[in-house]
Short mmCIF file of C-alpha atoms and ligand atoms in Angstrom, two decimals:
data_model
loop_
_atom_site.label_atom_id
_atom_site.label_comp_id
_atom_site.label_asym_id
_atom_site.label_seq_id
_atom_site.Cartn_x
_atom_site.Cartn_y
_atom_site.Cartn_z
CA UNK A 699 -25.65 -8.30 -27.14
CA UNK A 700 -23.74 -6.87 -24.14
CA UNK A 701 -25.35 -6.00 -20.88
CA UNK A 702 -22.62 -3.59 -20.21
CA UNK A 703 -25.12 -0.82 -19.84
CA UNK A 704 -27.63 -2.74 -17.90
CA UNK A 705 -24.56 -3.82 -15.09
CA UNK A 706 -23.40 -0.08 -15.24
CA UNK A 707 -27.00 1.31 -14.81
CA UNK A 708 -27.45 -1.38 -12.01
CA UNK A 709 -24.49 0.25 -10.28
CA UNK A 710 -25.57 3.52 -10.51
CA UNK A 711 -29.19 2.34 -8.40
CA UNK A 712 -27.63 0.32 -6.01
CA UNK A 713 -24.67 3.27 -4.53
CA UNK A 714 -26.36 3.95 -1.53
CA UNK A 715 -27.00 -0.14 -0.58
CA UNK A 716 -22.85 -0.45 -1.73
CA UNK A 717 -21.43 2.01 0.61
CA UNK A 718 -23.80 0.68 3.81
CA UNK A 719 -21.92 -2.69 2.71
CA UNK A 720 -18.71 -0.82 2.48
CA UNK A 721 -19.86 1.03 5.87
CA UNK A 722 -20.39 -2.50 8.22
CA UNK A 723 -16.71 -4.30 6.83
CA UNK A 724 -15.03 -0.16 7.50
CA UNK A 725 -16.82 -0.56 11.44
CA UNK A 726 -14.22 -3.72 11.96
CA UNK A 727 -10.95 -2.42 13.29
CA UNK A 728 -8.56 -4.96 11.46
CA UNK A 729 -5.38 -3.02 12.75
CA UNK A 730 -2.70 -5.72 11.96
CA UNK A 731 0.46 -4.74 13.08
CA UNK A 732 -1.62 -4.74 16.55
CA UNK A 733 -2.31 -8.01 18.13
CA UNK A 734 -5.13 -6.52 20.29
CA UNK A 735 -6.94 -6.46 16.74
CA UNK A 736 -6.18 -9.96 15.57
CA UNK A 737 -9.98 -10.68 16.73
CA UNK A 738 -11.28 -7.88 14.76
CA UNK A 739 -9.14 -9.11 11.74
CA UNK A 740 -10.24 -12.57 11.55
CA UNK A 741 -13.60 -10.98 11.80
CA UNK A 742 -13.34 -8.63 8.73
CA UNK A 743 -12.11 -11.47 6.85
CA UNK A 744 -14.95 -13.64 7.41
CA UNK A 745 -17.05 -10.81 6.61
CA UNK A 746 -15.89 -10.96 3.49
CA UNK A 747 -15.36 -14.41 2.68
CA UNK A 748 -19.43 -14.19 3.69
CA UNK A 749 -20.12 -11.86 1.25
CA UNK A 750 -18.15 -13.54 -1.67
CA UNK A 751 -20.01 -16.76 -0.65
CA UNK A 752 -23.55 -15.14 -1.05
CA UNK A 753 -22.55 -14.33 -4.85
CA UNK A 754 -22.26 -17.66 -5.77
CA UNK A 755 -18.02 -17.63 -4.87
CA UNK A 756 -16.82 -20.58 -2.98
CA UNK A 757 -14.98 -19.03 -0.73
CA UNK A 758 -12.84 -20.08 2.42
CA UNK A 759 -10.31 -19.03 4.83
CA UNK A 760 -6.83 -19.94 4.48
CA UNK A 761 -4.84 -20.13 7.73
CA UNK A 762 -1.19 -18.55 7.97
CA UNK A 763 1.29 -18.04 11.16
CA UNK A 764 -0.38 -14.62 11.21
CA UNK A 765 -3.66 -13.20 9.91
CA UNK A 766 -6.30 -15.59 7.99
CA UNK A 767 -5.83 -14.62 3.91
CA UNK A 768 -9.39 -15.12 2.40
CA UNK A 769 -9.41 -17.22 -0.59
CA UNK A 770 -12.32 -17.58 -3.03
CA UNK A 771 -12.48 -18.98 -6.43
CA UNK A 772 -15.45 -19.14 -9.44
CA UNK A 773 -13.57 -20.82 -12.18
CA UNK A 774 -14.99 -20.29 -16.17
CA UNK A 775 -13.40 -23.32 -17.99
CA UNK A 776 -12.08 -21.38 -21.64
CA UNK A 777 -12.42 -17.86 -20.59
CA UNK A 778 -9.74 -15.62 -19.13
CA UNK A 779 -8.59 -16.23 -15.50
CA UNK A 780 -8.05 -12.86 -13.19
CA UNK A 781 -6.61 -13.30 -9.26
CA UNK A 782 -8.03 -10.16 -7.90
CA UNK A 783 -5.79 -8.87 -5.10
CA UNK A 784 -6.24 -6.77 -2.01
CA UNK A 785 -5.81 -6.39 1.81
CA UNK A 786 -8.54 -6.17 4.66
CA UNK A 787 -6.25 -4.75 7.21
CA UNK A 788 -5.62 -1.27 7.76
CA UNK A 789 -2.99 0.88 9.60
CA UNK A 790 -3.31 2.11 13.26
CA UNK A 791 -5.56 4.69 13.87
CA UNK A 792 -2.71 6.94 15.97
CA UNK A 793 -2.93 9.97 16.99
CA UNK A 794 -6.42 9.49 17.41
CA UNK A 795 -7.09 13.28 18.99
CA UNK A 796 -6.18 14.52 15.16
CA UNK A 797 -9.60 12.38 13.77
CA UNK A 798 -12.94 14.70 13.55
CA UNK A 799 -14.90 11.57 13.37
CA UNK A 800 -14.22 7.98 15.08
CA UNK A 801 -12.20 6.07 12.27
CA UNK A 802 -14.14 3.07 12.23
CA UNK A 803 -17.51 4.91 12.76
CA UNK A 804 -17.63 5.70 8.58
CA UNK A 805 -19.50 8.81 7.94
CA UNK A 806 -20.43 10.30 4.39
CA UNK A 807 -19.83 14.02 4.38
CA UNK A 808 -19.94 16.64 1.80
CA UNK A 809 -16.39 18.19 1.62
CA UNK A 810 -17.43 20.73 -1.74
CA UNK A 811 -20.63 21.54 -3.44
CA UNK A 812 -21.40 17.98 -4.84
CA UNK A 813 -18.07 16.46 -3.72
CA UNK A 814 -19.15 13.94 -1.35
CA UNK A 815 -16.74 11.33 0.40
CA UNK A 816 -16.85 8.36 3.04
CA UNK A 817 -14.46 8.90 5.93
CA UNK A 818 -13.14 5.81 8.09
CA UNK A 819 -9.68 4.05 8.41
CA UNK A 820 -9.54 2.06 5.53
CA UNK A 821 -12.26 3.94 3.61
CA UNK A 822 -9.57 4.23 0.75
CA UNK A 823 -6.86 1.86 1.69
CA UNK A 824 -7.78 -0.60 0.94
CA UNK A 825 -11.41 -1.59 2.01
CA UNK A 826 -13.04 1.09 -0.18
CA UNK A 827 -10.51 -0.02 -3.42
CA UNK A 828 -11.39 -3.82 -2.79
CA UNK A 829 -15.19 -3.40 -2.95
CA UNK A 830 -15.46 -1.39 -6.13
CA UNK A 831 -14.20 -4.70 -7.40
CA UNK A 832 -16.98 -6.92 -5.39
CA UNK A 833 -19.40 -4.74 -6.67
CA UNK A 834 -18.83 -4.58 -9.98
CA UNK A 835 -18.80 -8.82 -9.74
CA UNK A 836 -22.04 -8.45 -8.13
CA UNK A 837 -23.56 -6.31 -10.57
CA UNK A 838 -22.84 -8.37 -13.39
CA UNK A 839 -23.66 -11.45 -11.37
CA UNK A 840 -27.07 -9.80 -10.79
CA UNK A 841 -27.08 -9.08 -14.19
CA UNK A 842 -26.35 -11.85 -16.20
CA UNK A 843 -25.54 -14.61 -14.16
CA UNK A 844 -22.43 -14.99 -14.95
CA UNK A 845 -18.71 -13.32 -15.04
CA UNK A 846 -16.92 -12.86 -18.30
CA UNK A 847 -13.61 -14.34 -16.74
CA UNK A 848 -13.02 -16.97 -14.48
CA UNK A 849 -11.97 -14.93 -10.78
CA UNK A 850 -10.10 -15.91 -8.27
CA UNK A 851 -10.28 -13.62 -5.03
CA UNK A 852 -7.00 -13.32 -2.73
CA UNK A 853 -7.71 -10.71 -0.29
CA UNK A 854 -4.74 -10.85 2.63
CA UNK A 855 -4.89 -9.17 6.17
CA UNK A 856 -1.03 -8.11 6.54
CA UNK A 857 -0.24 -6.31 3.61
CA UNK A 858 -0.04 -3.01 6.10
CA UNK A 859 2.95 -5.20 8.18
CA UNK A 860 5.02 -5.59 5.26
CA UNK A 861 3.04 -9.26 4.32
CA UNK A 862 4.83 -11.00 5.52
CA UNK A 863 3.13 -14.53 5.40
CA UNK A 864 2.19 -13.76 2.12
CA UNK A 865 5.23 -15.05 -0.31
CA UNK A 866 4.95 -18.74 1.52
CA UNK A 867 0.94 -18.80 1.24
CA UNK A 868 1.91 -18.03 -2.57
CA UNK A 869 4.30 -20.62 -3.29
CA UNK A 870 2.38 -23.46 -1.69
CA UNK A 871 -0.95 -22.41 -3.39
CA UNK A 872 0.59 -21.59 -6.71
CA UNK A 873 -1.68 -24.34 -8.25
CA UNK A 874 -4.67 -23.08 -6.85
CA UNK A 875 -3.80 -19.21 -7.66
CA UNK A 876 -2.98 -19.50 -11.51
CA UNK A 877 -3.93 -17.05 -13.69
CA UNK A 878 -3.57 -15.12 -16.95
CA UNK A 879 -3.02 -11.63 -15.23
CA UNK A 880 -3.25 -10.46 -11.45
CA UNK A 881 -5.65 -7.34 -10.62
CA UNK A 882 -4.50 -4.85 -7.78
CA UNK A 883 -6.74 -2.04 -6.31
CA UNK A 884 -4.30 -0.47 -4.12
CA UNK A 885 -3.19 2.51 -5.77
CA UNK A 886 -4.05 6.38 -7.27
CA UNK A 887 -5.16 7.63 -9.91
CA UNK A 888 -3.48 11.05 -11.69
CA UNK A 889 -6.75 13.40 -10.27
CA UNK A 890 -10.28 13.53 -9.62
CA UNK A 891 -11.10 12.95 -13.12
CA UNK A 892 -8.00 11.15 -14.92
CA UNK A 893 -8.12 7.39 -14.58
CA UNK A 894 -4.42 6.03 -14.10
CA UNK A 895 -2.53 2.40 -14.42
CA UNK A 896 0.00 2.59 -12.28
CA UNK A 897 3.42 0.65 -14.01
CA UNK A 898 5.92 0.84 -10.93
CA UNK A 899 5.87 0.70 -7.60
CA UNK A 900 8.95 0.89 -4.82
CA UNK A 901 9.84 -1.82 -3.22
CA UNK A 902 10.48 -1.93 0.59
CA UNK A 903 13.17 -3.12 3.49
CA UNK A 904 11.68 -2.63 7.25
CA UNK A 905 14.09 -3.21 10.02
CA UNK A 906 13.77 -2.67 13.37
CA UNK A 907 17.07 -1.83 15.18
CA UNK A 908 17.73 -1.89 19.13
CA UNK A 909 20.78 -0.79 20.87
CA UNK A 910 22.26 -1.64 24.26
CA UNK A 911 24.24 0.00 26.30
CA UNK A 912 24.51 -0.95 29.85
CA UNK A 913 22.65 -3.81 31.59
CA UNK A 914 19.87 -1.85 33.34
CA UNK A 915 18.96 2.07 33.72
CA UNK A 916 20.88 4.36 35.24
CA UNK A 917 21.07 7.27 37.31
CA UNK A 918 22.19 9.53 35.35
CA UNK A 919 23.69 11.46 37.88
CA UNK A 920 25.29 8.82 39.28
CA UNK A 921 26.43 7.41 35.57
CA UNK A 922 26.21 10.41 33.63
CA UNK A 923 29.59 11.48 32.34
CA UNK A 924 30.89 7.41 31.75
CA UNK A 925 28.30 5.12 30.87
CA UNK A 926 27.79 4.79 27.13
CA UNK A 927 24.13 6.34 26.19
CA UNK A 928 22.10 4.35 23.86
CA UNK A 929 20.25 7.09 22.35
CA UNK A 930 23.16 8.82 21.97
CA UNK A 931 24.35 6.33 20.02
CA UNK A 932 21.17 5.51 17.92
CA UNK A 933 20.84 8.87 17.40
CA UNK A 934 24.45 9.50 16.18
CA UNK A 935 24.32 6.11 13.60
CA UNK A 936 20.70 7.20 12.32
CA UNK A 937 22.25 10.94 11.31
CA UNK A 938 24.80 9.41 9.34
CA UNK A 939 22.15 7.59 7.06
CA UNK A 940 22.47 10.63 4.90
CA UNK A 941 25.04 12.66 3.45
CA UNK A 942 24.72 16.51 2.77
CA UNK A 943 23.58 16.11 -0.56
CA UNK A 944 20.70 13.78 0.74
CA UNK A 945 21.95 10.35 -0.74
CA UNK A 946 22.27 7.65 1.74
CA UNK A 947 25.74 6.30 2.82
CA UNK A 948 24.97 2.65 3.12
CA UNK A 949 28.03 1.15 1.19
CA UNK A 950 26.62 -0.67 -1.99
CA UNK A 951 23.18 0.91 -1.50
CA UNK A 952 23.02 2.53 -5.13
CA UNK A 953 23.82 -1.02 -6.57
CA UNK A 954 20.91 -1.11 -9.07
CA UNK A 955 19.34 1.53 -9.39
CA UNK A 956 19.02 3.31 -12.91
CA UNK A 957 19.48 6.41 -13.96
CA UNK A 958 16.54 7.68 -15.98
CA UNK A 959 16.39 7.94 -19.65
CA UNK A 960 16.31 11.21 -21.75
CA UNK A 961 13.30 10.68 -22.55
CA UNK A 962 11.86 9.58 -18.64
CA UNK A 963 13.35 13.08 -17.72
CA UNK A 964 11.46 15.13 -20.46
CA UNK A 965 8.36 13.36 -19.70
CA UNK A 966 8.78 14.38 -15.65
CA UNK A 967 9.55 18.05 -17.48
CA UNK A 968 6.46 17.80 -19.17
CA UNK A 969 4.44 17.08 -15.98
CA UNK A 970 6.27 20.03 -14.66
CA UNK A 971 5.09 18.53 -10.53
CA UNK A 972 6.20 21.50 -8.56
CA UNK A 973 7.27 22.25 -4.66
CA UNK A 974 4.45 24.33 -4.50
CA UNK A 975 1.80 22.23 -5.73
CA UNK A 976 3.19 18.81 -3.56
CA UNK A 977 4.32 19.96 -0.51
CA UNK A 978 1.72 22.95 -0.29
CA UNK A 979 -0.71 20.87 0.60
CA UNK A 980 0.52 18.89 3.48
CA UNK A 981 1.89 22.76 4.87
CA UNK A 982 5.87 22.43 3.62
CA UNK A 983 7.59 24.08 1.29
CA UNK A 984 10.73 22.88 0.27
CA UNK A 985 11.95 19.19 -0.66
CA UNK A 986 14.88 17.40 1.65
CA UNK A 987 15.21 15.23 -0.91
CA UNK A 988 18.68 14.43 -3.32
CA UNK A 989 19.89 17.94 -4.65
CA UNK A 990 20.11 17.44 -8.28
CA UNK A 991 17.11 15.42 -8.60
CA UNK A 992 13.68 16.52 -9.86
CA UNK A 993 10.87 16.70 -7.37
CA UNK A 994 9.02 13.91 -8.96
CA UNK A 995 12.14 11.69 -9.37
CA UNK A 996 12.44 12.13 -5.56
CA UNK A 997 9.21 10.61 -4.86
CA UNK A 998 8.71 7.97 -7.39
CA UNK A 999 12.05 6.82 -8.69
CA UNK A 1000 14.90 7.04 -6.18
CA UNK A 1001 15.22 4.89 -3.04
CA UNK A 1002 14.55 6.49 -0.34
CA UNK A 1003 15.39 6.17 3.67
CA UNK A 1004 12.97 7.04 6.64
CA UNK A 1005 13.22 6.52 10.07
CA UNK A 1006 9.11 5.58 11.24
CA UNK A 1007 9.59 5.79 14.35
CA UNK A 1008 12.61 6.00 17.41
CA UNK A 1009 12.03 5.82 21.65
CA UNK A 1010 14.23 4.92 24.11
CA UNK A 1011 14.53 6.50 28.00
CA UNK A 1012 11.75 8.50 29.38
CA UNK A 1013 9.19 10.19 27.32
CA UNK A 1014 6.45 10.39 30.30
CA UNK A 1015 5.13 13.81 31.81
CA UNK A 1016 7.81 15.55 33.51
CA UNK A 1017 11.36 14.81 33.50
CA UNK A 1018 13.51 11.53 34.99
CA UNK A 1019 17.13 11.48 35.12
CA UNK A 1020 17.81 8.45 33.64
CA UNK A 1021 20.26 6.60 30.83
CA UNK A 1022 18.33 4.41 29.60
CA UNK A 1023 19.60 0.68 29.09
CA UNK A 1024 17.96 0.44 25.54
CA UNK A 1025 17.61 2.79 22.42
CA UNK A 1026 15.56 1.34 19.07
CA UNK A 1027 14.23 2.50 15.81
CA UNK A 1028 11.88 1.17 13.04
CA UNK A 1029 13.72 1.80 9.58
CA UNK A 1030 12.11 1.61 6.16
CA UNK A 1031 13.98 2.01 3.04
CA UNK A 1032 11.92 2.42 -0.17
CA UNK A 1033 14.34 0.39 -2.89
CA UNK A 1034 13.95 0.86 -6.97
CA UNK A 1035 15.16 -0.69 -9.99
CA UNK A 1036 17.32 -3.71 -9.54
CA UNK A 1037 17.97 -3.19 -6.45
CA UNK A 1038 18.53 -6.43 -3.81
CA UNK A 1039 16.37 -6.25 -0.48
CA UNK A 1040 18.39 -9.43 1.14
CA UNK A 1041 21.52 -6.99 0.43
CA UNK A 1042 19.96 -4.13 1.55
CA UNK A 1043 18.66 -5.58 5.21
CA UNK A 1044 22.55 -6.79 5.38
CA UNK A 1045 24.28 -4.16 4.60
CA UNK A 1046 21.78 -1.79 7.06
CA UNK A 1047 23.08 -4.30 9.87
CA UNK A 1048 26.72 -3.83 8.78
CA UNK A 1049 26.43 -0.28 8.54
CA UNK A 1050 24.88 0.09 12.16
CA UNK A 1051 27.42 -2.36 13.76
CA UNK A 1052 30.57 -0.67 12.43
CA UNK A 1053 29.55 2.24 13.91
CA UNK A 1054 28.90 1.11 17.63
CA UNK A 1055 31.39 1.99 20.16
CA UNK A 1056 32.86 -1.14 22.48
CA UNK A 1057 30.21 -2.25 25.03
CA UNK A 1058 27.38 -1.39 22.67
CA UNK A 1059 25.32 -3.97 21.25
CA UNK A 1060 22.61 -4.32 18.79
CA UNK A 1061 19.66 -6.21 17.49
CA UNK A 1062 17.35 -6.56 15.04
CA UNK A 1063 13.77 -7.49 13.55
CA UNK A 1064 13.33 -7.61 9.89
CA UNK A 1065 9.92 -7.08 9.07
CA UNK A 1066 9.73 -7.53 5.30
CA UNK A 1067 11.38 -7.25 2.13
CA UNK A 1068 9.97 -6.92 -0.91
CA UNK A 1069 12.13 -5.64 -4.44
CA UNK A 1070 10.69 -2.68 -6.50
CA UNK A 1071 8.07 -3.64 -9.51
CA UNK A 1072 7.97 -2.23 -13.09
CA UNK A 1073 5.03 -3.59 -15.18
CA UNK A 1074 5.72 -4.41 -18.69
CA UNK A 1075 4.57 -1.11 -20.48
CA UNK A 1076 2.62 -3.25 -22.92
CA UNK A 1077 0.03 -6.21 -22.75
CA UNK A 1078 -3.35 -7.44 -23.84
CA UNK A 1079 -4.83 -7.04 -20.00
CA UNK A 1080 -3.11 -3.56 -19.58
CA UNK A 1081 -4.27 -2.35 -23.00
CA UNK A 1082 -8.12 -3.61 -22.77
CA UNK A 1083 -8.00 -1.66 -19.51
CA UNK A 1084 -6.80 0.98 -20.70
CA UNK A 1085 -9.63 1.48 -23.39
CA UNK A 1086 -11.99 0.71 -20.37
CA UNK A 1087 -11.21 3.15 -17.82
CA UNK A 1088 -11.26 5.85 -21.03
CA UNK A 1089 -14.38 5.12 -22.15
CA UNK A 1090 -15.81 5.37 -18.18
CA UNK A 1091 -13.81 8.33 -17.19
CA UNK A 1092 -14.18 10.06 -20.72
CA UNK A 1093 -10.18 10.88 -20.72
CA UNK A 1094 -7.21 9.15 -21.73
CA UNK A 1095 -6.13 6.91 -18.50
CA UNK A 1096 -2.55 7.83 -18.11
CA UNK A 1097 0.18 5.90 -17.16
CA UNK A 1098 2.12 6.60 -13.56
CA UNK A 1099 4.88 5.46 -11.25
CA UNK A 1100 4.12 5.15 -7.55
CA UNK A 1101 6.56 5.87 -4.67
CA UNK A 1102 4.39 3.17 -2.54
CA UNK A 1103 4.84 -0.19 -2.09
CA UNK A 1104 2.49 -3.10 -2.52
CA UNK A 1105 4.62 -6.22 -1.77
CA UNK A 1106 3.14 -9.21 -3.31
CA UNK A 1107 3.46 -7.84 -7.15
CA UNK A 1108 6.87 -8.98 -6.92
CA UNK A 1109 5.94 -12.67 -5.78
CA UNK A 1110 2.99 -12.41 -8.57
CA UNK A 1111 5.83 -12.68 -11.04
CA UNK A 1112 8.45 -14.76 -9.13
CA UNK A 1113 6.37 -17.58 -7.72
CA UNK A 1114 3.58 -17.21 -10.35
CA UNK A 1115 4.80 -16.06 -13.55
CA UNK A 1116 2.06 -13.38 -13.96
CA UNK A 1117 2.00 -9.81 -14.57
CA UNK A 1118 -0.60 -7.72 -12.55
CA UNK A 1119 -2.35 -4.85 -13.55
CA UNK A 1120 -2.05 -2.31 -11.04
CA UNK A 1121 -5.94 -0.02 -11.54
CA UNK A 1122 -6.75 1.89 -8.42
CA UNK A 1123 -8.91 5.15 -7.64
CA UNK A 1124 -7.38 6.74 -4.58
CA UNK A 1125 -6.44 10.11 -4.59
CA UNK A 1126 -3.73 12.40 -3.30
CA UNK A 1127 -5.42 14.15 -0.59
CA UNK A 1128 -7.16 10.64 0.80
CA UNK A 1129 -4.94 10.69 3.54
CA UNK A 1130 -3.89 7.33 3.94
CA UNK A 1131 -2.09 6.08 6.65
CA UNK A 1132 -3.05 9.72 8.42
CA UNK A 1133 -5.72 10.60 10.20
CA UNK A 1134 -9.43 11.58 8.82
CA UNK A 1135 -8.58 8.91 5.80
CA UNK A 1136 -11.72 9.53 3.58
CA UNK A 1137 -12.14 8.08 -0.58
CA UNK A 1138 -14.00 9.97 -2.39
CA UNK A 1139 -17.64 8.40 -3.40
CA UNK A 1140 -16.94 9.51 -7.28
CA UNK A 1141 -13.91 6.69 -6.80
CA UNK A 1142 -16.00 4.32 -5.09
CA UNK A 1143 -18.63 4.50 -8.17
CA UNK A 1144 -16.96 4.83 -10.73
CA UNK A 1145 -14.41 2.72 -10.00
CA UNK A 1146 -17.12 -0.32 -9.84
CA UNK A 1147 -18.41 0.90 -13.02
CA UNK A 1148 -14.49 0.71 -14.07
CA UNK A 1149 -14.00 -2.54 -12.59
CA UNK A 1150 -17.30 -3.64 -15.00
CA UNK A 1151 -16.06 -2.56 -18.35
CA UNK A 1152 -12.51 -3.80 -17.48
CA UNK A 1153 -13.81 -7.43 -16.66
CA UNK A 1154 -15.57 -7.59 -19.94
CA UNK A 1155 -12.89 -6.16 -22.11
CA UNK A 1156 -10.53 -9.22 -20.13
CA UNK A 1157 -12.75 -11.37 -20.82
CA UNK A 1158 -12.55 -10.87 -24.68
CA UNK A 1159 -9.02 -12.13 -24.23
CA UNK A 1160 -7.38 -14.90 -25.25
CA UNK A 1161 -7.24 -17.72 -22.32
CA UNK A 1162 -3.94 -18.69 -21.76
CA UNK A 1163 -3.90 -20.54 -18.20
N1 BES B 1853 -2.08 1.11 -1.15
C1 BES B 1853 -0.69 1.66 -0.57
C2 BES B 1853 0.45 1.27 -1.63
C3 BES B 1853 0.22 2.73 -2.66
C4 BES B 1853 0.08 3.76 -1.52
C5 BES B 1853 0.02 2.38 -3.67
C6 BES B 1853 0.24 4.99 -2.41
C7 BES B 1853 0.13 3.40 -4.19
C8 BES B 1853 -0.24 4.84 -4.16
C9 BES B 1853 -0.25 -0.05 0.61
O1 BES B 1853 -1.62 -0.74 1.36
C10 BES B 1853 0.63 0.14 0.95
O2 BES B 1853 0.77 1.57 2.26
N2 BES B 1853 1.54 -0.21 1.03
C11 BES B 1853 2.89 -0.59 2.45
C12 BES B 1853 3.78 -1.61 2.47
C13 BES B 1853 4.47 -1.78 3.38
C14 BES B 1853 4.09 -1.61 4.59
C15 BES B 1853 5.59 -2.67 2.88
C16 BES B 1853 3.60 0.91 2.37
O3 BES B 1853 3.50 1.37 1.09
O4 BES B 1853 4.26 1.44 2.65
ZN1 ZN B 1854 -3.07 -0.35 0.75
#
């Protein structure tokens, strides 16, 4: 007889304790991109390894040239095997003054009658989401002494900085990571009541460029009018990345981008996502996206280019009359379809070099490149998850596309030959990557219950590993 009702009741009874566990993990500031937090990243990894060990997993930290990876196994011969992936690293917290509470002092708040949320950096992305899965494991083990499937847990600490060390790790540990399917809890729901399975993710190319003019910073009164100004050069190049219709002008950029089918267009039109609804929530009214494309198309299935940061010269208080020697920018591209991350990185660099005036040089740092992902529309794991989610939420689980990126999903397919099931419980108003990040307790709690159901449903699948 199924023990599922008992497992679900245990999760209900254990909610406050699970929240306390999540809070203690959230207190560790594991900001991957800032090396000042490297020690904290390791502590966050150790915290999770210890928790998994307490569940009877064989858990260890795997070293990489960057932050360690938490790797834990609990095999079950003869049963299907799942590889769960998440990330313990979080985004930087700046601007700090916009937080209502401290980012690494989690607080539970009621933001509307009956709607409780936990606020902290990483509350949703991705510690809260990872813990939905771990809590489901904990309750299932406590109630049954076993799991319905074999489980490998791999939680990395560099996702928010492009997962640069992960492909090599996956390649070198392919045998240990082999599974029937990968599970990822790092995506969102359709809305607060409607669960979703994500079927597509955009890819990502992230480049940093530094333009150098004179061999030193100059007095703008002495040299202004003659010496090249790297901020002007960079700003002009950045301004040329888009044309007036919102298209990206890098030659070959759109190679591999597919046009939507009529069916896809009709589905999008049915969803009727309006500028008011989508941009209204962030204080905007008008999309700056490509002309002639539906809003939902612009944010899910069209490639984009964004300058994420730009700097150079004097930015302190007051004035300084200077012509800087260097100016830099961090620029990211979201990719779709079959766009080739390698080629796009190279095409971007060529685009910049071709526009440099004489005397001016540019240097580049590549911060990771990953392709867009489309998961097959049907598979036994997908069907199992869909049924389990529908059961838990009392609403049909919908299939959605996402504009975000999770670099490892492409590596799972390419290096391990397995598909990924993307199930997450984030909401559009979670403020991920922004001040006051939160996770609804309904997502946290029903997310745990969802995974308990999904694990049981996956246990009934045929093992094929
Ligand atoms: N959890 C997000 C990805 C995501 C966001 C999926 C929204 C679905 C909806 C993930 O942690 C993330 O932010 N990834 C980065 C990856 C990048 C640094 C390569 C991203 O998308 O910017
Ligand atoms: Zn994430």
